[in-house]
Amino acid sequence: MTTDNKPTVIITGASSGVGLQGARALAQKGWFVVMACRNLEKTHKMAKEVGISTQNYQAIHLDLASFSSVRKFVQDFRASGRKLDALVCNAAVYYPLLKEPMRNEDGYEISVATNHLGHFLLCNLMLEDLQKSGNPEPRLVILGTVTANPKELGGKIPIPAPPDLGDLEGFQQGFKAPIAMIDGKKFKSGKAYKDSKLCNMLTMRELHRRYHQSTRIVFSALYPGCVATTALFRNHFSLFQKIFPLFQKNITGGYVSEELAGDRLAMVVADPEFNVSGVYWSWGNRQKEGRKSFVQEVSDEASDKDKGELMWTLSKQLVGLN
Ligand code: NAP
């Protein structure tokens, strides 16, 4: 059982990149961080490496690709006796080179299962924990990305295809083999990632629309900037992994360090000016230090209420929520 009075945040995928640096920044701001990760040994090692003291964090196992693991995580968190002030849905996988889909234990395509469905279940289960926190304005923050938002420059790149959920025909048909895409069309691994991140944005907007008024939970999303050095790109060509950070840093100027991305995440979780629900925060495509945040417009698809409702109903069925 806990004895300190620090506010508590859960960060999924805090063993690497933006999540790890967000954990570091929040611990520095006086928060207790629950690092919700699939590899606990790595998590402890990385926490030590970035200087998070053992008094300021706990690592609890979570594999977002497994819905039974998500349910077990919620039980384990509750057993810690901590009150939950904020939940950050940060973990993600990106497999741009796959020709055939990888699937989770339920047979669902892995990037949609991990990035969207696992988080969708986690958010739904933890709403009551956020509500019970005693914090007058608990927060639920989801990581978004430009590549899933055609209203932004980075979202206009048609390779392999822009995000598009169609009428969620793939979800409607049960999302199992041979189906691997939410729109039910041909498998395109890079598009599967974009679609999963579009679902993250629709989830945030639906959470806001359904629960903000009644629960006072502040739901938001952020684009932390292009963090070209993270392990997110580990499954890309090795040449891409070398050139992409240099290209972003020296040619486009659209580059932020992992530390700055983590600082931005911590601001959205903890700072008073980010106490606005239903919005998507950004610092723009040019990512120099010292830039001011602003509310970024989301795509037509991400603000489509009917699509949000359909995504909600079908995602509930796929993760077994009644
Ligand atoms: P990253 O360094 O690869 O971190 C991803 C994290 O997710 C890792 O901790 C990873 O765990 C974890 N993870 C993956 N699969 C998981 C699973 N099944 N269960 C639990 N955890 C799992 O990537 P990142 O760049 O920091 O990305 C973090 C977030 O930022 C993502 O939502 C991404 O979409 C978003 N984002 C990134 C960028 C960018 O340029 N990098 C831009 C916009 C948005 P392991 O350590 O065990 O692999």
Coordinates of C-alpha atoms and ligand atoms in Angstrom, one line a residue:
M1 CA 0.0 0.0 0.0
T2 CA 1.2 3.5 -0.8
T3 CA 2.2 6.0 1.8
D4 CA 3.2 9.1 -0.2
N5 CA 0.8 11.8 -1.5
K6 CA 2.3 12.2 -4.9
P7 CA -0.1 12.3 -7.9
T8 CA 0.1 9.1 -9.9
V9 CA 0.4 8.7 -13.6
I10 CA 0.3 5.4 -15.6
I11 CA 2.3 5.6 -18.9
T12 CA 2.1 2.7 -21.3
G13 CA 5.3 1.9 -23.2
A14 CA 7.5 3.8 -20.7
S15 CA 10.5 1.6 -21.4
S16 CA 11.6 3.5 -24.5
G17 CA 11.5 6.8 -26.4
V18 CA 8.8 9.4 -25.7
G19 CA 7.2 7.3 -22.9
L20 CA 10.5 6.8 -21.0
Q21 CA 11.4 10.5 -21.3
G22 CA 7.8 11.5 -20.3
A23 CA 8.2 9.3 -17.2
R24 CA 11.6 11.0 -16.4
A25 CA 10.0 14.5 -16.8
L26 CA 6.9 13.6 -14.7
A27 CA 9.1 12.1 -11.9
Q28 CA 11.1 15.4 -11.9
K29 CA 7.8 17.3 -11.6
G30 CA 7.1 15.3 -8.4
W31 CA 4.8 12.6 -9.9
F32 CA 4.8 8.9 -9.1
V33 CA 5.0 7.0 -12.4
V34 CA 3.6 3.6 -13.0
M35 CA 5.6 2.3 -16.0
A36 CA 3.2 -0.1 -17.8
C37 CA 5.5 -2.2 -19.9
R38 CA 5.8 -5.6 -21.6
N39 CA 9.5 -6.1 -20.6
L40 CA 10.1 -5.3 -16.9
E41 CA 13.8 -6.0 -16.8
K42 CA 14.3 -3.5 -19.6
T43 CA 12.0 -1.0 -17.9
H44 CA 14.1 -1.0 -14.6
K45 CA 17.3 -0.7 -16.6
M46 CA 16.0 2.2 -18.7
A47 CA 14.5 4.0 -15.6
K48 CA 17.9 3.8 -14.0
E49 CA 19.6 5.0 -17.1
V50 CA 17.5 8.2 -17.3
G51 CA 17.8 8.8 -13.5
I52 CA 14.2 7.9 -12.2
S53 CA 14.7 7.1 -8.6
T54 CA 13.1 3.8 -7.4
Q55 CA 11.0 5.8 -4.9
N56 CA 9.3 7.6 -7.8
Y57 CA 8.2 4.7 -10.0
Q58 CA 6.8 1.2 -10.1
A59 CA 6.9 -1.1 -13.1
I60 CA 3.9 -3.3 -13.8
H61 CA 3.6 -5.8 -16.6
L62 CA 1.3 -4.8 -19.5
D63 CA 1.2 -6.4 -23.0
L64 CA -1.3 -4.3 -24.9
A65 CA -1.6 -6.9 -27.7
S66 CA -3.2 -9.3 -25.1
F67 CA -6.6 -8.3 -23.7
S68 CA -6.1 -10.7 -20.8
S69 CA -2.9 -8.9 -20.0
V70 CA -4.7 -5.6 -20.1
R71 CA -7.3 -6.9 -17.6
K72 CA -4.6 -8.3 -15.4
F73 CA -2.7 -5.0 -15.4
V74 CA -5.8 -3.2 -14.1
Q75 CA -6.1 -5.7 -11.3
D76 CA -2.4 -5.3 -10.4
F77 CA -2.6 -1.6 -10.5
R78 CA -5.6 -1.6 -8.2
A79 CA -3.7 -3.9 -5.8
S80 CA -1.0 -1.3 -5.4
G81 CA -3.5 0.9 -3.6
R82 CA -2.6 4.0 -5.5
K83 CA -5.1 6.6 -6.7
L84 CA -4.9 7.3 -10.4
D85 CA -4.5 11.0 -11.4
A86 CA -3.6 10.5 -15.1
L87 CA -3.4 7.8 -17.7
V88 CA -1.1 8.1 -20.8
C89 CA -1.7 5.9 -23.8
N90 CA 1.7 6.0 -25.4
A91 CA 2.9 2.5 -26.4
A92 CA 2.9 1.7 -30.1
V93 CA 4.3 -0.7 -32.7
Y94 CA 5.1 0.2 -36.3
Y95 CA 5.9 -2.5 -38.9
P96 CA 6.3 -0.7 -42.2
L97 CA 8.0 -3.6 -44.0
L98 CA 5.6 -6.4 -43.3
K99 CA 4.1 -8.1 -46.4
E100 CA 1.8 -10.3 -44.5
P101 CA 0.0 -9.3 -41.3
M102 CA 1.3 -10.4 -37.8
R103 CA -1.6 -11.2 -35.5
N104 CA -2.2 -11.2 -31.7
E105 CA -3.6 -14.2 -29.8
D106 CA -7.1 -13.2 -30.8
G107 CA -6.1 -13.2 -34.5
Y108 CA -6.3 -9.4 -34.9
E109 CA -3.7 -7.5 -36.9
I110 CA -0.9 -6.6 -34.5
S111 CA -0.6 -2.8 -34.9
V112 CA -4.3 -2.1 -34.6
A113 CA -4.5 -4.7 -31.7
T114 CA -1.7 -3.0 -29.8
N115 CA -2.0 0.7 -30.6
H116 CA -5.8 0.9 -30.7
L117 CA -7.7 -2.1 -29.3
G118 CA -5.4 -2.7 -26.2
H119 CA -5.6 1.0 -25.3
F120 CA -9.3 1.2 -26.0
L121 CA -9.9 -1.6 -23.5
L122 CA -7.5 0.0 -21.0
C123 CA -9.1 3.4 -21.2
N124 CA -12.6 1.9 -20.7
L125 CA -11.5 -0.1 -17.7
M126 CA -9.6 2.7 -16.0
L127 CA -12.3 5.4 -16.4
E128 CA -13.6 4.4 -12.9
D129 CA -10.1 4.6 -11.4
L130 CA -9.6 8.2 -12.8
Q131 CA -13.1 9.1 -11.5
K132 CA -12.3 7.8 -8.0
S133 CA -9.0 9.6 -7.8
G134 CA -10.3 12.5 -5.8
N135 CA -8.4 14.7 -8.2
P136 CA -10.9 17.4 -9.4
E137 CA -9.6 17.2 -13.0
P138 CA -7.9 13.9 -13.8
R139 CA -6.4 13.5 -17.3
L140 CA -6.3 10.9 -19.9
V141 CA -3.8 11.6 -22.7
I142 CA -3.3 9.7 -26.0
L143 CA -0.4 10.0 -28.3
G144 CA -1.3 11.1 -31.9
T145 CA 0.7 11.7 -35.0
V146 CA 0.8 13.9 -38.0
T147 CA 1.0 10.9 -40.3
A148 CA -2.6 10.0 -39.3
N149 CA -3.9 13.6 -39.8
P150 CA -4.2 14.8 -43.5
K151 CA -4.9 18.3 -42.2
E152 CA -1.2 18.5 -41.4
L153 CA 1.7 18.5 -43.9
G154 CA 3.1 15.2 -42.6
G155 CA -0.3 13.6 -43.0
K156 CA -0.5 14.4 -46.7
I157 CA 2.2 11.8 -47.7
P158 CA 0.3 9.1 -49.7
I159 CA 2.9 6.3 -49.0
P160 CA 1.7 3.6 -48.7
A161 CA -1.7 5.3 -48.5
P162 CA -3.4 7.9 -46.4
P163 CA -5.3 6.8 -43.2
D164 CA -8.8 5.8 -44.1
L165 CA -11.2 3.6 -42.0
G166 CA -13.9 3.4 -44.7
D167 CA -17.0 2.2 -43.0
L168 CA -15.0 -0.1 -40.8
E169 CA -16.0 -3.1 -42.9
G170 CA -13.0 -5.1 -41.6
F171 CA -14.1 -4.5 -38.0
Q172 CA -17.7 -5.2 -39.0
Q173 CA -16.7 -8.6 -40.3
G174 CA -14.9 -9.6 -37.1
F175 CA -11.3 -8.5 -38.0
K176 CA -9.9 -12.0 -38.3
A177 CA -8.0 -13.7 -41.1
P178 CA -8.1 -13.1 -44.0
I179 CA -9.1 -9.6 -42.9
A180 CA -6.2 -7.5 -41.7
M181 CA -7.3 -3.9 -42.3
I182 CA -10.0 -1.9 -40.5
D183 CA -11.6 -0.9 -43.9
G184 CA -11.5 -4.6 -45.0
K185 CA -9.2 -3.8 -48.0
K186 CA -5.8 -5.2 -48.9
F187 CA -3.1 -5.3 -46.2
K188 CA -0.7 -2.4 -46.2
S189 CA 1.4 -2.4 -43.1
G190 CA 2.2 1.3 -43.0
K191 CA -1.4 2.2 -43.4
A192 CA -2.4 -0.2 -40.6
Y193 CA -0.3 2.0 -38.3
K194 CA -1.8 5.2 -39.5
D195 CA -5.3 3.7 -39.2
S196 CA -4.5 2.6 -35.6
K197 CA -3.4 6.2 -34.7
L198 CA -6.5 7.6 -36.4
C199 CA -8.5 5.3 -34.0
N200 CA -6.5 6.7 -31.1
M201 CA -7.8 10.2 -32.1
L202 CA -11.4 9.0 -32.6
T203 CA -11.1 7.3 -29.2
M204 CA -10.0 10.5 -27.5
R205 CA -12.8 12.5 -29.1
E206 CA -15.5 9.9 -28.2
L207 CA -14.2 9.7 -24.6
H208 CA -14.6 13.4 -24.4
R209 CA -18.0 13.5 -26.0
R210 CA -19.3 10.6 -23.8
Y211 CA -17.7 11.3 -20.5
H212 CA -16.1 14.7 -20.0
Q213 CA -19.1 16.5 -18.6
S214 CA -20.2 13.7 -16.3
T215 CA -16.8 12.7 -15.0
R216 CA -14.7 16.0 -15.3
I217 CA -11.9 13.8 -16.8
V218 CA -9.9 15.9 -19.2
F219 CA -9.3 13.9 -22.4
S220 CA -6.6 15.1 -24.8
A221 CA -4.1 14.0 -27.4
L222 CA -0.7 15.3 -28.5
Y223 CA 1.8 15.2 -31.3
P224 CA 5.1 15.4 -29.5
G225 CA 7.0 16.3 -32.8
C226 CA 9.0 14.0 -35.1
V227 CA 11.2 12.0 -32.7
A228 CA 13.2 10.4 -35.5
T229 CA 15.7 8.6 -33.2
T230 CA 13.3 6.4 -31.2
A231 CA 12.9 2.6 -31.5
L232 CA 9.5 3.1 -33.2
F233 CA 11.5 2.9 -36.4
R234 CA 13.3 -0.3 -35.4
N235 CA 11.5 -2.4 -38.0
H236 CA 12.3 -0.1 -40.9
F237 CA 15.3 -0.5 -43.3
S238 CA 18.5 0.1 -41.4
L239 CA 19.5 2.7 -43.9
F240 CA 16.2 4.5 -43.2
Q241 CA 17.0 4.4 -39.5
K242 CA 20.4 6.1 -40.2
I243 CA 19.2 8.7 -42.7
F244 CA 15.8 9.7 -41.3
P245 CA 17.1 11.5 -38.2
L246 CA 19.7 13.4 -40.3
F247 CA 17.2 14.3 -42.9
Q248 CA 14.7 15.6 -40.3
K249 CA 17.4 17.5 -38.4
N250 CA 19.2 19.1 -41.2
I251 CA 16.8 19.3 -44.2
T252 CA 13.2 19.6 -43.0
G253 CA 13.9 21.0 -39.5
G254 CA 11.1 18.7 -38.3
Y255 CA 13.0 17.1 -35.5
V256 CA 12.8 17.0 -31.7
S257 CA 14.9 15.1 -29.2
E258 CA 13.4 12.3 -27.1
E259 CA 14.0 14.5 -24.0
L260 CA 12.0 17.4 -25.4
A261 CA 9.2 15.1 -26.6
G262 CA 9.1 13.7 -23.0
D263 CA 8.9 17.2 -21.6
R264 CA 6.0 18.0 -23.9
L265 CA 4.2 14.9 -22.8
A266 CA 4.7 15.8 -19.2
M267 CA 3.3 19.3 -19.8
V268 CA 0.1 17.9 -21.3
V269 CA -0.3 15.6 -18.3
A270 CA 0.6 18.1 -15.5
D271 CA 0.6 21.7 -16.5
P272 CA -2.5 23.9 -15.8
E273 CA -2.7 25.4 -19.3
F274 CA -3.3 22.0 -20.8
N275 CA -6.5 21.5 -18.8
V276 CA -8.7 21.5 -21.9
S277 CA -10.7 18.4 -22.9
G278 CA -11.4 17.1 -26.4
V279 CA -8.3 18.7 -28.1
Y280 CA -5.2 17.6 -29.9
W281 CA -2.1 19.6 -28.9
S282 CA 0.8 20.2 -31.2
W283 CA 4.0 22.3 -31.5
G284 CA 3.9 22.2 -35.3
N285 CA 6.0 20.5 -37.9
R286 CA 9.0 22.8 -37.4
Q287 CA 10.2 21.7 -34.0
K288 CA 12.6 24.2 -32.6
E289 CA 13.0 24.3 -28.8
G290 CA 11.0 27.1 -27.1
R291 CA 8.0 26.8 -29.5
K292 CA 4.6 27.4 -28.1
S293 CA 1.9 24.7 -28.1
F294 CA -1.4 25.2 -29.9
V295 CA -4.6 23.2 -30.6
Q296 CA -4.2 21.5 -33.9
E297 CA -7.2 20.9 -36.1
V298 CA -8.0 17.2 -36.6
S299 CA -8.9 15.5 -39.9
D300 CA -12.5 15.3 -41.1
E301 CA -12.4 11.6 -40.4
A302 CA -11.2 12.0 -36.8
S303 CA -14.0 14.5 -36.1
D304 CA -16.7 12.4 -37.8
K305 CA -19.2 11.7 -34.9
D306 CA -20.9 8.8 -36.7
K307 CA -17.6 7.2 -37.5
G308 CA -16.6 7.7 -33.8
E309 CA -19.7 6.0 -32.6
L310 CA -19.3 3.1 -35.0
M311 CA -15.6 2.7 -34.0
W312 CA -16.7 2.6 -30.4
T313 CA -19.4 0.0 -30.8
L314 CA -17.3 -2.3 -33.0
S315 CA -14.1 -1.9 -30.8
K316 CA -16.2 -2.9 -27.7
Q317 CA -17.3 -6.1 -29.4
L318 CA -13.7 -6.9 -30.6
V319 CA -12.2 -6.5 -27.1
G320 CA -15.1 -8.3 -25.3
L321 CA -16.5 -5.3 -23.5
N322 CA -20.2 -5.5 -22.8
Ligands
NAP1 P1 9.3 3.6 -29.0 O1 10.5 4.2 -28.6 O2 9.3 2.4 -29.9 O3 8.4 3.2 -27.8 C1 7.2 2.4 -27.9 C2 6.9 1.8 -26.6 O4 5.8 1.0 -26.7 C3 8.1 0.9 -26.0 O5 8.2 1.1 -24.6 C4 7.6 -0.5 -26.3 O6 8.0 -1.5 -25.5 C5 6.1 -0.3 -26.1 N1 5.3 -1.3 -26.6 C6 5.2 -1.9 -27.9 N2 4.4 -2.9 -27.9 C7 3.8 -3.0 -26.7 C8 2.9 -3.9 -26.2 N3 2.4 -4.9 -26.9 N4 2.6 -3.8 -24.9 C9 3.1 -2.8 -24.1 N5 4.0 -2.0 -24.6 C10 4.4 -2.1 -25.9 O7 8.4 4.6 -29.8 P2 8.1 6.2 -29.6 O8 8.6 6.9 -30.8 O9 8.6 6.6 -28.2 O10 6.5 6.2 -29.7 C11 5.7 6.5 -28.5 C12 4.4 7.1 -29.0 O11 4.6 8.3 -29.7 C13 3.6 6.2 -30.0 O12 2.3 6.2 -29.7 C14 3.9 6.9 -31.3 O13 2.8 6.6 -32.2 C15 3.9 8.3 -30.9 N6 4.6 9.2 -31.8 C16 5.9 9.0 -32.1 C17 6.5 9.8 -33.0 C18 8.0 9.7 -33.4 O14 8.4 10.4 -34.3 N7 8.7 8.8 -32.8 C19 5.8 10.9 -33.7 C20 4.5 11.0 -33.4 C21 3.9 10.2 -32.4 P3 9.5 -2.2 -25.6 O15 10.5 -1.2 -25.0 O16 9.4 -3.4 -24.9 O17 9.7 -2.4 -27.1

